[in-house]
CSV table of C-alpha atoms and ligand atoms in Angstrom, one decimal:
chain,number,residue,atom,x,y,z
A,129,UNK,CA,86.2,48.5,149.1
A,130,UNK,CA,88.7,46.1,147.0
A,131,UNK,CA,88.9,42.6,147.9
A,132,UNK,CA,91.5,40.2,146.1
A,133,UNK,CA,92.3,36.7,146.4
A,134,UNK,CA,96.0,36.4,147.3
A,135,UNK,CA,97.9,34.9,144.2
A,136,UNK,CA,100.5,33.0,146.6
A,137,UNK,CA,98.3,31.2,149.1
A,138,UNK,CA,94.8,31.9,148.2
A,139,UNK,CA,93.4,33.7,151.0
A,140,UNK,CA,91.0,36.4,150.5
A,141,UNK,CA,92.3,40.0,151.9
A,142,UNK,CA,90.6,43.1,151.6
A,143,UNK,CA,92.8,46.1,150.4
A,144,UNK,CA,93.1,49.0,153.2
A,145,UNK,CA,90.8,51.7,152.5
A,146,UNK,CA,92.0,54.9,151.4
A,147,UNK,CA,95.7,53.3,150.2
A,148,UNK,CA,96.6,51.8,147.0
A,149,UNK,CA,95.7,48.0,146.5
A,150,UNK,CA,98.7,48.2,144.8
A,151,UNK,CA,100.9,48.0,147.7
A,152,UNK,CA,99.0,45.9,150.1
A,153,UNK,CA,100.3,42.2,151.2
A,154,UNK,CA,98.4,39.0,151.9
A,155,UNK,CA,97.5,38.8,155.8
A,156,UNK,CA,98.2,35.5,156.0
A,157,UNK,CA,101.0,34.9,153.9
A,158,UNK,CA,102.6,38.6,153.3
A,159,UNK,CA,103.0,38.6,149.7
A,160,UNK,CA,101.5,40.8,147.4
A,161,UNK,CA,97.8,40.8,146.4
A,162,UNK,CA,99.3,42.4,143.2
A,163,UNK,CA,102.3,42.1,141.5
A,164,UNK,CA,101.8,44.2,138.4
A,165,UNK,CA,101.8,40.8,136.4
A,166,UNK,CA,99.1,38.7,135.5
A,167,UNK,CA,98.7,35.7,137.4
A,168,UNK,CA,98.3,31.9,136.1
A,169,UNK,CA,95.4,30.5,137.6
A,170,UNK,CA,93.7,26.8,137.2
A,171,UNK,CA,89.6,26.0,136.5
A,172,UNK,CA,89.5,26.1,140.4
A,173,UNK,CA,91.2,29.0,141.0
A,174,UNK,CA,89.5,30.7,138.5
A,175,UNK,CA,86.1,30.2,140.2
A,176,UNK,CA,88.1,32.0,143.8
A,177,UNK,CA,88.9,34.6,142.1
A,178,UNK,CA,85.7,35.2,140.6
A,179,UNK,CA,83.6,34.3,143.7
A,180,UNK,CA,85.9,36.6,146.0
A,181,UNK,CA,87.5,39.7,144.1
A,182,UNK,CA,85.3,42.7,144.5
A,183,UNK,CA,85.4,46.6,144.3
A,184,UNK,CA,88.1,45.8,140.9
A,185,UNK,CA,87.3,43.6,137.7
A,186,UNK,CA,89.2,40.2,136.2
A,187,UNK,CA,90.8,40.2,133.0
A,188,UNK,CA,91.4,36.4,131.7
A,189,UNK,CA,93.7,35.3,129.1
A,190,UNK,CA,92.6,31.9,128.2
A,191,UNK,CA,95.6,30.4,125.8
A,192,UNK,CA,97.7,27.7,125.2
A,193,UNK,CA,101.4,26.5,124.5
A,194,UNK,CA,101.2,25.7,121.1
A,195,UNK,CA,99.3,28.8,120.0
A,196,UNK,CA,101.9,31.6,118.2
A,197,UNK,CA,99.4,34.5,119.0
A,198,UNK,CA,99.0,33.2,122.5
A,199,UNK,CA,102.9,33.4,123.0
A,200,UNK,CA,103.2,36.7,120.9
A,201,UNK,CA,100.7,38.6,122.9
A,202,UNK,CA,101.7,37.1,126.4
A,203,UNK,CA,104.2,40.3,126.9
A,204,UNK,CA,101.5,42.6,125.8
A,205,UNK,CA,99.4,41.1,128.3
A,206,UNK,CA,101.9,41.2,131.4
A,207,UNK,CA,102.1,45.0,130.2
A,208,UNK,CA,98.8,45.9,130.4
A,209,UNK,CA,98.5,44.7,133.7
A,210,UNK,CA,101.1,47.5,134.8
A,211,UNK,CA,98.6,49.5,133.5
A,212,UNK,CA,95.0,47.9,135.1
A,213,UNK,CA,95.8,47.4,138.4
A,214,UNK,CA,94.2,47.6,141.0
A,215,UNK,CA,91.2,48.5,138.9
A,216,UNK,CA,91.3,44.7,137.2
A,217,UNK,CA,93.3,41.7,138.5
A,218,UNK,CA,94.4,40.1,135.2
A,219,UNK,CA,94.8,36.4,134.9
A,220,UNK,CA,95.8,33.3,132.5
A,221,UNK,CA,94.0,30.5,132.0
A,222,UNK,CA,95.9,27.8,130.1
A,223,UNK,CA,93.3,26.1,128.1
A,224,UNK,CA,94.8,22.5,127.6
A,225,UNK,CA,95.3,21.9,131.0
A,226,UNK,CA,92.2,23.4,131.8
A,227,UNK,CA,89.9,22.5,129.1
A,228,UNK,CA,86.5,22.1,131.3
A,229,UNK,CA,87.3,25.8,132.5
A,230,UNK,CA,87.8,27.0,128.9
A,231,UNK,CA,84.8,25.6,127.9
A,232,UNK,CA,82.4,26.7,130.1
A,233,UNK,CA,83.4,30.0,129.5
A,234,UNK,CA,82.3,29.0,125.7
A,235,UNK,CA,86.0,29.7,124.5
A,236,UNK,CA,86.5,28.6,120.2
A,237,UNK,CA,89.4,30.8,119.1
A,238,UNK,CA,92.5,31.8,121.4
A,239,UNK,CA,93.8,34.4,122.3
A,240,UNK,CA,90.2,34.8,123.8
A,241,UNK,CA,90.2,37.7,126.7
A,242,UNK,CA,87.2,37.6,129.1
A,243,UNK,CA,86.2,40.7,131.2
A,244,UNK,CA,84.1,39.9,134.6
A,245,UNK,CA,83.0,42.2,136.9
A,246,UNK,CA,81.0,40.4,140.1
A,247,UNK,CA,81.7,36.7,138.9
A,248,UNK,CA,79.8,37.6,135.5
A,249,UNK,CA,81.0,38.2,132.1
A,250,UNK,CA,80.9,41.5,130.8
A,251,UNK,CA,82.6,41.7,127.6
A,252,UNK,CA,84.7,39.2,125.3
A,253,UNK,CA,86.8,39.2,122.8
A,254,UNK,CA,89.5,36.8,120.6
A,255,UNK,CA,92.7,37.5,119.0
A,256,UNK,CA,95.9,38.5,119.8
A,257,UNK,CA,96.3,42.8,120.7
A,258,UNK,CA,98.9,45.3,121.8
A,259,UNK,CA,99.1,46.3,125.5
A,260,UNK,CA,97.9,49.5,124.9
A,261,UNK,CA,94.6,48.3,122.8
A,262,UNK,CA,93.7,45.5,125.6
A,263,UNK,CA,93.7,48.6,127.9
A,264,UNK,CA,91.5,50.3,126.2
A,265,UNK,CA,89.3,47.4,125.2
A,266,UNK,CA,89.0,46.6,128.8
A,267,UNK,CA,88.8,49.9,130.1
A,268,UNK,CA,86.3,51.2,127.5
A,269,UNK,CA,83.7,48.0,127.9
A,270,UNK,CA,83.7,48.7,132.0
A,271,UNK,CA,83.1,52.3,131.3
A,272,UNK,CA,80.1,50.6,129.1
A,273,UNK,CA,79.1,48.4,131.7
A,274,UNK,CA,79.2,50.9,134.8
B,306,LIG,ZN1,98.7,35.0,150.8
């Protein structure tokens, strides 16, 4: 069973069984639960996602405007989530509007990419990577972790 929270209106949705999570829409609002691009997300939204997405992990992005690496890696990042889903919902935490959020996830350098699998961190790691490496890093440490 995959569960997602809807990235348009926030409801939680469980994906159909047997069909790919990839194609299924929002029950209350009909959007997609994923669009094959990560999705930005606020301290609070954070926290639903992590409360509520089951059967599939979270990949987080926490950056911020003025940080070159953040922007460089950004289209690296939107690849790779091509790639993940529906095995991880990726998202992007924006650390200078959301600074309590960054640091309770102990954040000190950015890029800094978070892996959580059933609201709890599995794996970190900082600095900016190709799409294909923050595929395998991500892939690789859930492998670990199963
Ligand atoms: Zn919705």
């Amino acid at each position: 069973m995959k569960q997602f929270v809807c990235p348009s209106c926030g409801a939680v949705n469980r994906a159909p069984e047997g069909r790919d999570a990839r194609q299924a829409k929002c029950g209350k609002c009909h959007q997609a639960l994923l669009t094959g691009a990560p999705v930005e997300v606020t301290g609070a939204q954070l926290a639903a996602h992590q409360k509520s997405t089951k059967g599939a992990a979270i990949l987080l992005d926490v950056w911020a405007p003025w940080c070159g690496p953040c922007r460089s890696m950004a289209p690296q990042f939107a690849a790779a989530a091509k790639d993940l889903e529906p095995d991880v919902r990726l998202l992007k935490l924006n650390s200078d509007n959301e600074p309590a959020a960054a640091s309770a996830l102990g954040v000190q350098g950015i890029p800094a990419l978070f892996l959580i699998r059933d609201g709890q961190v599995i794996a970190r790691t900082a600095g900016a990577m190709p799409a294909s490496q923050i595929v395998g890093w991500a892939r690789q440490a859930l492998a670990k972790a199963a």
